[in-house]
């Protein structure tokens, strides 16, 4: 029975020892992979965007267009819908996509619908206030040839302490001229998670 | 001997901490005065850490959404979800505490229905923010959560959360997904012995008709014995969807009962019992423009909470008896070693710490009402009338000017918390 009381004492003592923890900071490379919760993270966003863009750039539609038109295609990024189980920040994913696309040097890019509003208001402001030789006039915008759209889907399965997360990212490049789909890209990610029984 | 007194004093000290429910009164009185912002400020002054952290987060998120801070509310709900995830692993330390002191020594993990309601309210926040895709994420999470719960034990379904997911899929124009959710909601309402809301019957008929599931349509039509002329009126028009959160969820109180152990020894245990908080009205009616419709009760949280407590009562009583026996053994041991005074001290400590776990999510409403009203494109004045027993209007809540667009759903929400007497 003395044991019992020792346990009780131990419990109380342990309650008191919870505040002793100091903060430590460690800087890591942004390219390093760190899986914490198993949710969609920066690594996924980066990997998927770079793989898909390099796939897109290596396909026939691009050379066909460049040969036929004698210029780079102009792209715009539409919506990437999140139809998954997780709240995924699609904005960082879209930004990753745009960066990969522009840096490839093979395509030209125009501002998306939300960005255009600000640009236009600046231009109309220029019409009133900027000197004639520095003014950018309205009606000279470049129209996009293709729109990139996509969606993120997940399949989630769990049994006991093990969870399997399966992400499928689909991107489609659609011609604005005739609604033709010129490229379809798909990337899959599978993660297996083991959760602890005790804390 | 010295050690014994220390332990005794420690036990007494621990029991002195006021329970979370007790310190909630100020928040509640502000809510009754319809001042959610001030209630939020009061709550934020006493942030709970440790074992009551989840309760704090849930109440905070709820007060934030009542104050119109939907995005902030979702940030808080996400924190709560993370916490629940981490609490799913068992803590041996807390288990020992619960076995020897009382159930409040365990971190509050939330009842199953409370955990599901986190998704429900987060989805409603996203709807209010106009982010339907994100609300859909929550709908999928409800699906996932209910699947996990059904694997674990007897827990079942959650009728309203199923219904809401159906509504979200419908707003996203995914009728087939919506149909699956409505079917599950229908089964769940029948199972929970709550009346199947008229709304759901209409939705089942309408969606089966739209999807061309004629066999099922005929089956429901026979089952509900309903006229189907409303279908033509609803299809292709705009729709006003009102969610009305009325009152506050029941509060847990501690009661003591004497039970006999297997050896016939009487022991005193404390059990939590729910005390309901009554609503001052019996029916609510929505008026949009010239059209009025009575609201349906889609979630009776009061009843769901009681059923949930009842379902794990047997296990709770067994655990409490085991603890009572353990405490008696400790005090007997103390008396042997340290004399009568020590024994008495332990008895007092045991009695003082023997309180029921009265923690629950208190800012939940007592009931959720819903109504769906097909309307033509345009702008309308909307109001909500709360009716008494004889159909007299007790209170009218103005919902302001609402816009309806053809083929779209306009979601509106209202919250009403009335003053009531506490016993």
XYZ file of C-alpha atoms in Angstrom:
622
model
C 0.000 0.000 0.000
C 2.979 2.280 0.617
C 3.696 1.887 -3.058
C 0.261 3.271 -3.831
C 1.022 6.417 -1.871
C 4.349 6.827 -3.572
C 2.576 6.731 -6.886
C 0.164 9.392 -5.700
C 3.074 11.566 -4.604
C 4.786 11.033 -7.903
C 1.670 12.136 -9.730
C 1.552 15.383 -7.793
C 5.235 16.005 -8.327
C 4.901 15.418 -12.039
C 2.087 17.942 -12.176
C 4.492 20.522 -10.828
C 7.263 19.836 -13.319
C 5.554 20.827 -16.488
C 6.764 24.407 -16.783
C 10.492 23.720 -17.245
C 11.035 24.054 -20.973
C 13.141 26.614 -22.807
C 12.696 27.757 -26.391
C 15.339 26.715 -28.885
C 15.574 28.042 -32.415
C 17.312 26.284 -35.255
C 17.546 27.688 -38.756
C 17.022 25.228 -41.556
C 17.356 25.343 -45.306
C 14.002 25.971 -47.002
C 14.681 22.990 -49.265
C 14.973 20.565 -46.351
C 12.128 18.119 -45.904
C 10.385 18.293 -42.566
C 7.253 16.245 -42.088
C 5.568 17.147 -38.845
C 1.873 16.358 -38.913
C 1.686 14.545 -42.225
C -0.480 17.279 -43.672
C 0.175 19.060 -46.951
C 3.238 21.257 -46.458
C 5.740 23.480 -48.238
C 7.738 20.506 -49.494
C 4.684 19.047 -51.201
C 3.831 22.358 -52.789
C 7.352 22.839 -54.099
C 7.876 19.281 -55.326
C 4.557 19.063 -57.100
C 4.890 22.409 -58.837
C 8.438 21.824 -60.085
C 7.725 18.274 -61.311
C 4.549 19.264 -63.071
C 6.003 22.319 -64.732
C 9.019 20.377 -66.003
C 6.603 17.782 -67.375
C 4.566 20.494 -69.036
C 7.641 22.072 -70.620
C 8.845 18.768 -72.086
C 5.639 17.991 -73.971
C 4.818 18.497 -77.630
C 2.210 21.236 -77.323
C 4.905 23.769 -76.500
C 7.224 23.166 -79.468
C 4.214 22.864 -81.767
C 2.957 26.258 -80.658
C 6.389 27.895 -80.826
C 7.039 26.598 -84.353
C 3.601 27.489 -85.656
C 3.255 30.942 -84.080
C 6.905 31.892 -83.893
C 6.602 33.134 -80.321
C 6.223 31.877 -76.790
C 2.706 31.012 -75.641
C 1.136 33.410 -73.150
C -0.231 31.760 -70.019
C -2.517 32.721 -67.209
C -3.155 30.795 -64.036
C -6.837 30.247 -63.275
C -8.170 28.642 -60.152
C -6.693 25.638 -58.424
C -9.581 24.150 -56.463
C -8.980 22.429 -53.202
C -11.322 19.433 -53.084
C -9.319 17.619 -50.443
C -9.767 16.772 -46.763
C -7.367 19.481 -45.684
C -7.332 23.240 -45.708
C -4.549 23.672 -48.224
C -3.205 27.104 -48.982
C -3.599 27.012 -52.752
C -2.121 30.509 -53.052
C 1.399 29.362 -52.215
C 0.946 26.455 -54.594
C -0.129 28.807 -57.393
C 2.815 31.109 -56.604
C 5.164 28.121 -56.842
C 3.641 27.193 -60.180
C 3.986 30.718 -61.558
C 7.580 30.969 -60.459
C 8.530 27.659 -62.093
C 6.741 28.648 -65.292
C 8.251 32.099 -65.629
C 11.751 30.909 -64.787
C 11.556 28.228 -67.467
C 11.811 31.024 -70.053
C 9.632 29.087 -72.477
C 6.360 30.848 -71.768
C 5.143 34.383 -71.175
C 2.870 35.175 -68.345
C 0.066 37.631 -67.731
C -1.341 38.785 -64.432
C -4.304 36.882 -63.054
C -7.795 38.295 -62.672
C -7.281 39.504 -59.123
C -3.962 41.156 -59.891
C -5.251 42.934 -62.982
C -7.615 45.185 -61.061
C -4.789 46.926 -59.219
C -2.711 47.309 -62.389
C -5.637 48.843 -64.250
C -6.388 51.367 -61.579
C -2.720 52.382 -61.588
C -2.855 52.788 -65.366
C -5.939 54.960 -65.256
C -4.189 56.990 -62.568
C -1.215 57.358 -64.920
C -3.517 58.688 -67.629
C -4.441 61.563 -65.323
C -1.172 62.249 -63.568
C 1.885 60.864 -65.410
C 3.760 62.836 -68.056
C 2.938 61.949 -71.661
C 6.190 60.157 -72.466
C 6.072 57.896 -69.397
C 2.387 57.044 -69.644
C 1.196 53.502 -70.286
C -2.052 53.671 -72.165
C -5.025 51.393 -71.745
C -6.086 48.788 -74.306
C -2.579 47.404 -74.871
C -2.769 44.377 -72.582
C -1.535 41.034 -73.815
C -4.277 38.446 -74.022
C -3.462 34.956 -72.746
C -3.435 31.964 -75.114
C -3.784 29.291 -72.465
C -5.211 28.998 -68.989
C -3.849 26.652 -66.384
C -6.495 25.201 -64.079
C -6.348 22.468 -61.525
C -7.634 20.701 -58.481
C -6.270 18.869 -55.482
C -8.038 15.713 -54.329
C -7.326 13.367 -51.459
C -8.186 9.859 -50.428
C -7.791 9.236 -46.746
C -7.807 5.924 -44.957
C -7.159 5.037 -41.354
C -7.142 1.895 -39.261
C -5.897 1.802 -35.681
C -2.739 3.875 -35.348
C -1.910 3.888 -39.051
C -3.181 6.433 -41.533
C -2.658 6.590 -45.258
C -2.970 9.889 -47.056
C -3.095 9.975 -50.793
C -3.002 13.244 -52.692
C -3.714 13.607 -56.364
C -3.018 16.909 -58.055
C -4.443 17.411 -61.530
C -3.511 20.354 -63.716
C -5.034 21.108 -67.101
C -3.844 23.567 -69.720
C -6.751 24.818 -71.786
C -6.556 26.869 -74.972
C -8.586 30.060 -74.606
C -9.126 30.215 -78.365
C -11.045 26.985 -78.765
C -11.324 25.326 -75.316
C -8.961 22.558 -76.412
C -7.101 20.823 -73.599
C -3.487 20.759 -74.722
C -1.856 19.255 -71.673
C -2.926 17.246 -68.637
C -0.611 16.761 -65.733
C -0.995 14.566 -62.731
C 1.092 14.105 -59.641
C 0.411 11.756 -56.763
C 1.759 11.774 -53.255
C 1.276 9.007 -50.763
C 2.080 9.289 -47.080
C 1.845 6.713 -44.337
C 1.492 8.024 -40.807
C 1.943 6.180 -37.543
C 0.512 7.857 -34.462
C 1.708 7.142 -30.951
C -0.524 5.493 -28.363
C 0.922 7.283 -25.382
C 1.964 10.789 -24.625
C 4.167 11.122 8.821
C 5.261 14.482 7.442
C 4.951 13.086 3.969
C 1.392 12.046 4.664
C 0.297 15.520 5.667
C 1.945 16.989 2.604
C -0.015 14.644 0.414
C -3.227 15.419 2.231
C -2.707 19.153 1.901
C -1.846 18.815 -1.749
C -5.055 16.946 -2.379
C -7.052 19.632 -0.580
C -5.275 22.329 -2.562
C -6.036 20.700 -5.872
C -9.713 20.451 -5.112
C -9.807 24.174 -4.478
C -9.459 24.982 -8.165
C -12.860 26.158 -9.353
C -14.160 24.091 -12.204
C -14.378 25.615 -15.653
C -18.175 25.539 -15.675
C -18.365 27.547 -12.468
C -16.176 30.367 -13.740
C -18.294 30.642 -16.837
C -21.135 32.633 -15.296
C -19.892 36.069 -16.270
C -19.531 35.073 -19.902
C -22.987 33.619 -19.853
C -24.633 36.689 -18.392
C -23.060 38.829 -21.120
C -24.287 36.443 -23.791
C -27.810 36.708 -22.437
C -27.521 40.474 -22.837
C -26.544 39.817 -26.494
C -23.021 41.193 -25.966
C -20.772 38.533 -27.500
C -17.819 40.897 -28.004
C -17.700 41.713 -24.303
C -18.126 38.048 -23.408
C -15.162 37.273 -25.638
C -13.066 39.916 -23.893
C -13.931 38.414 -20.494
C -13.107 34.915 -21.657
C -9.781 35.988 -23.143
C -8.771 37.470 -19.783
C -8.675 33.966 -18.302
C -7.083 31.750 -20.915
C -7.067 28.184 -19.686
C -4.019 26.076 -20.279
C -3.482 22.456 -19.445
C -6.428 20.170 -18.911
C -9.200 22.659 -19.717
C -7.473 24.132 -22.745
C -9.818 22.513 -25.237
C -12.874 23.993 -23.516
C -11.302 27.411 -23.609
C -10.551 27.120 -27.319
C -14.036 25.885 -28.156
C -15.764 28.628 -26.184
C -13.426 31.233 -27.616
C -14.068 30.109 -31.186
C -17.802 30.169 -30.552
C -17.735 33.676 -29.072
C -15.561 34.846 -31.951
C -18.096 33.658 -34.501
C -20.937 35.210 -32.521
C -18.960 38.475 -32.714
C -18.657 38.079 -36.482
C -14.934 37.202 -36.404
C -15.314 34.163 -38.656
C -11.729 33.852 -39.877
C -10.343 34.221 -36.336
C -12.892 31.699 -35.110
C -11.617 29.158 -37.629
C -8.027 29.712 -36.548
C -9.125 28.882 -33.003
C -11.116 25.836 -34.151
C -8.046 24.579 -36.013
C -6.038 24.866 -32.796
C -8.733 22.878 -31.015
C -8.586 20.169 -33.686
C -4.810 19.912 -33.349
C -5.180 19.610 -29.586
C -7.753 16.830 -29.901
C -5.420 15.021 -32.268
C -2.608 15.126 -29.721
C -4.902 14.168 -26.853
C -5.958 11.015 -28.646
C -2.793 9.380 -27.344
C -3.259 8.174 -23.775
C -1.434 9.911 -20.972
C -0.511 7.450 -18.240
C 0.060 10.286 -15.835
C -3.435 11.657 -16.259
C -4.991 8.208 -16.127
C -3.368 7.658 -12.721
C -4.657 11.024 -11.582
C -8.153 10.167 -12.746
C -8.025 6.835 -10.956
C -6.943 8.313 -7.653
C -8.269 11.884 -7.487
C -11.118 12.668 -9.899
C -12.003 12.706 -13.578
C -11.044 16.362 -13.907
C -7.420 15.220 -13.673
C -7.784 14.145 -17.275
C -7.459 16.581 -20.142
C -10.834 17.379 -21.622
C -11.044 15.726 -25.023
C -14.613 16.612 -25.861
C -17.563 14.316 -26.303
C -17.902 12.709 -29.706
C -20.805 14.931 -30.702
C -18.840 18.011 -29.627
C -15.915 16.982 -31.805
C -18.214 16.629 -34.793
C -19.771 20.021 -34.087
C -16.337 21.643 -34.403
C -16.407 20.717 -38.080
C -20.002 21.891 -38.386
C -19.274 25.341 -36.992
C -16.043 25.679 -38.914
C -17.943 24.863 -42.100
C -20.559 27.488 -41.209
C -17.779 30.027 -40.678
C -16.397 29.299 -44.126
C -19.877 29.630 -45.610
C -20.224 33.012 -43.908
C -16.869 34.000 -45.425
C -18.099 32.927 -48.846
C -15.486 30.168 -49.143
C -17.583 27.189 -50.188
C -14.616 25.051 -51.226
C -13.205 25.344 -47.711
C -16.596 24.495 -46.220
C -16.488 21.420 -48.432
C -13.156 20.472 -46.839
C -14.937 20.455 -43.491
C -17.744 18.356 -44.970
C -15.166 15.751 -45.988
C -13.656 15.886 -42.511
C -17.079 15.269 -40.952
C -17.314 12.218 -43.175
C -13.910 11.029 -42.051
C -14.577 11.670 -38.370
C -17.900 9.826 -38.404
C -16.253 6.919 -40.178
C -13.630 6.710 -37.430
C -16.244 6.949 -34.687
C -18.357 4.194 -36.184
C -15.326 1.918 -36.256
C -14.478 2.580 -32.631
C -17.674 1.652 -30.849
C -21.391 2.052 -30.769
C -21.297 5.636 -31.962
C -23.420 5.977 -34.799
C -24.210 8.880 -36.906
C -24.725 12.520 -36.449
C -27.867 13.574 -38.229
C -27.407 17.327 -38.483
C -23.768 17.238 -39.566
C -24.766 14.814 -42.331
C -27.551 17.131 -43.377
C -25.244 20.146 -43.448
C -22.669 18.327 -45.571
C -25.479 17.546 -48.004
C -26.370 21.203 -48.096
C -22.746 22.149 -48.806
C -22.433 19.622 -51.641
C -25.664 20.945 -53.076
C -24.359 24.515 -52.935
C -21.298 23.237 -54.845
C -23.650 21.695 -57.454
C -22.634 18.143 -56.544
C -26.057 16.578 -56.356
C -24.908 12.966 -56.222
C -22.688 13.656 -53.199
C -25.543 15.589 -51.618
C -27.910 12.679 -52.126
C -25.579 10.310 -50.260
C -25.359 12.746 -47.362
C -29.140 13.262 -47.243
C -29.730 9.516 -47.187
C -27.334 9.136 -44.274
C -28.976 12.070 -42.492
C -32.369 10.436 -42.973
C -31.169 7.144 -41.451
C -29.569 9.032 -38.571
C -32.673 11.076 -37.755
C -34.746 7.912 -37.721
C -32.177 6.222 -35.498
C -31.900 9.094 -33.048
C -35.697 8.955 -32.783
C -35.750 12.652 -33.438
C -38.506 13.495 -35.825
C -37.254 13.589 -39.389
C -37.392 17.286 -40.309
C -39.902 18.186 -42.993
C -37.059 19.929 -44.809
C -35.123 16.725 -45.235
C -38.165 14.886 -46.556
C -38.574 17.585 -49.169
C -34.872 17.461 -50.051
C -34.930 13.686 -50.456
C -37.880 13.945 -52.816
C -36.444 16.865 -54.761
C -32.928 15.480 -55.194
C -34.052 11.956 -56.138
C -36.339 13.628 -58.699
C -33.540 15.816 -60.067
C -31.132 12.882 -60.280
C -33.768 10.724 -61.937
C -33.734 8.088 -59.179
C -37.402 7.356 -59.773
C -37.656 4.126 -57.744
C -36.280 5.865 -54.712
C -38.468 8.898 -55.374
C -41.604 6.743 -55.393
C -40.471 4.964 -52.231
C -39.986 8.224 -50.326
C -43.228 9.644 -51.666
C -45.118 6.648 -50.312
C -43.223 6.748 -47.014
C -43.795 10.451 -46.366
C -47.257 10.579 -47.909
C -46.529 14.009 -49.342
C -47.648 16.170 -52.184
C -44.748 16.837 -54.586
C -45.841 20.094 -56.172
C -43.161 21.968 -54.235
C -40.460 20.398 -56.411
C -41.302 22.365 -59.529
C -41.437 25.521 -57.437
C -37.955 24.950 -56.015
C -35.933 23.791 -59.019
C -33.893 26.448 -60.767
C -34.750 29.251 -58.358
C -32.653 30.965 -55.759
C -32.868 29.816 -52.173
C -32.627 31.400 -48.767
C -31.078 29.090 -46.178
C -31.431 30.248 -42.586
C -29.611 28.667 -39.665
C -30.858 29.739 -36.269
C -28.857 28.900 -33.147
C -31.156 29.172 -30.168
C -30.382 29.111 -26.458
C -27.461 27.398 -24.761
C -26.563 23.738 -24.390
C -27.347 21.994 -21.076
C -24.892 22.419 -18.247
C -23.425 19.554 -16.221
C -23.921 19.505 -12.451
C -22.460 17.160 -9.899
C -24.735 14.929 -7.817
C -23.722 12.441 -5.156
C -25.186 8.996 -4.909
C -24.473 6.052 -2.631
C -23.899 2.781 -4.382
C -22.943 -0.620 -3.082
C -19.806 -2.340 -4.271
C -19.762 -6.029 -5.127
C -18.849 -6.753 -1.473
C -21.864 -4.786 -0.291
C -19.836 -1.867 1.024
C -21.614 1.461 0.487
C -19.502 4.114 -1.242
C -20.310 7.637 -2.246
C -19.716 8.607 -5.861
C -20.367 11.819 -7.759
C -22.040 11.683 -11.114
C -22.525 14.447 -13.656
C -26.127 15.186 -14.605
C -27.331 17.599 -17.231
C -29.414 20.598 -16.327
C -31.311 22.001 -19.284
C -31.596 25.674 -20.010
C -35.090 26.323 -21.289
C -36.048 28.374 -24.326
C -38.709 31.064 -23.980
C -40.355 30.306 -27.333
C -41.964 27.251 -28.849
C -41.770 28.028 -32.542
C -39.758 30.301 -34.827
C -40.912 31.733 -38.134
C -38.835 33.215 -40.942
C -40.262 35.967 -43.101
C -38.557 36.928 -46.357
C -40.371 39.629 -48.284
C -44.010 38.508 -48.290
C -43.320 34.825 -47.661
C -43.259 33.159 -44.233
C -42.144 29.702 -43.246
C -41.845 27.885 -39.910
C -38.386 26.686 -38.945
C -37.536 23.020 -38.430
C -35.451 21.746 -35.527
C -32.494 20.050 -37.203
C -30.259 19.506 -34.193
C -31.505 19.130 -30.647
C -28.132 19.406 -28.913
C -29.811 19.205 -25.508
C -31.182 15.748 -26.325
C -28.007 14.616 -28.098
C -25.897 15.598 -25.062
C -28.179 13.705 -22.677
C -28.153 10.612 -24.855
C -24.374 10.776 -25.072
C -24.000 10.982 -21.281
C -26.451 8.124 -20.811
C -24.552 5.935 -23.250
C -21.359 5.952 -21.234
C -22.893 6.103 -17.808
C -22.351 2.403 -17.002
C -18.632 2.586 -17.715
C -18.389 5.796 -15.715
C -20.097 4.312 -12.639
C -17.769 1.308 -12.712
C -14.742 3.602 -12.848
C -16.050 5.804 -10.041
C -16.660 2.830 -7.759
C -13.123 1.572 -8.399
C -11.820 4.973 -7.417
C -13.953 5.176 -4.290
C -12.547 1.828 -3.173
C -8.992 2.958 -3.874
C -9.522 6.117 -1.851
C -10.929 4.155 1.102
C -7.911 1.867 0.972
C -5.525 4.821 1.036
C -7.251 6.385 4.014
C -7.278 3.077 5.931
C -3.580 2.727 5.282
C -2.977 6.273 6.462
C -4.868 5.616 9.664
C -2.765 2.525 10.349
C 0.490 4.356 9.812
C -0.211 7.853 10.995
C -2.999 7.477 13.523
C -6.601 8.623 13.481
C -5.851 12.203 12.503
C -4.110 11.140 9.314
C -6.954 8.820 8.471
C -9.470 11.591 9.020
C -7.438 13.981 6.926
C -7.475 11.519 4.086
C -11.200 10.955 4.430
C -11.793 14.681 4.199
C -9.481 14.949 1.226
C -11.150 12.021 -0.492
C -14.576 13.541 0.062
C -13.476 16.967 -1.096
C -11.867 15.705 -4.280
C -14.753 13.431 -5.145
C -16.548 15.696 -7.561
C -17.972 14.772 -10.898
C -16.369 15.935 -14.120
C -18.757 18.707 -15.063
C -16.880 19.997 -18.050
C -18.690 20.501 -21.333
C -18.777 22.896 -24.278
C -21.083 25.527 -22.823
C -21.410 28.009 -25.671
C -23.121 25.512 -27.933
C -26.764 26.312 -28.630
C -29.580 24.272 -27.175
C -31.097 23.742 -30.572
C -30.278 24.500 -34.186
C -33.205 25.426 -36.392
C -33.116 25.562 -40.140
C -35.300 26.668 -42.967
C -34.931 26.703 -46.727
C -37.067 28.988 -48.784
C -37.052 29.064 -52.604
C -37.173 32.691 -53.789
C -36.892 34.627 -57.023
C -33.951 36.827 -57.898
C -34.068 40.082 -55.932
C -33.551 41.843 -52.623
C -35.807 41.213 -49.660
C -36.236 42.330 -46.065
C -35.934 39.339 -43.757
C -36.957 38.868 -40.158
C -37.372 36.103 -37.647
C -40.348 35.903 -35.279
C -40.176 33.905 -32.078
C -43.596 32.616 -31.117
C -44.976 31.640 -27.716
C -47.294 28.779 -26.851
C -50.416 30.489 -28.150
C -48.703 31.587 -31.332
C -48.162 35.136 -30.077
C -44.991 36.920 -31.187
C -42.592 37.159 -28.226
C -39.712 38.718 -30.053
C -38.847 39.788 -33.577
C -35.251 39.621 -34.812
C -34.365 41.723 -37.830
C -32.140 39.912 -40.322
C -31.667 42.902 -42.599
C -31.711 43.097 -46.381
C -30.780 39.880 -48.164
C -29.910 39.297 -51.815
C -31.136 36.236 -53.689
C -29.580 35.093 -56.976
C -31.173 32.537 -59.281
C -29.617 29.090 -58.896
C -27.649 30.126 -55.827
C -28.070 29.693 -52.114
C -28.050 32.672 -49.787
C -26.968 31.558 -46.328
C -28.005 33.613 -43.313
C -27.417 32.901 -39.649
C -28.888 34.173 -36.445
C -28.184 33.522 -32.790
C -30.537 34.101 -29.894
C -29.691 33.468 -26.258
C -32.458 34.257 -23.821
C -32.189 34.896 -20.111
C -33.221 31.990 -17.919
C -33.279 31.168 -14.240
C -30.493 29.074 -12.806
C -31.312 26.686 -10.034
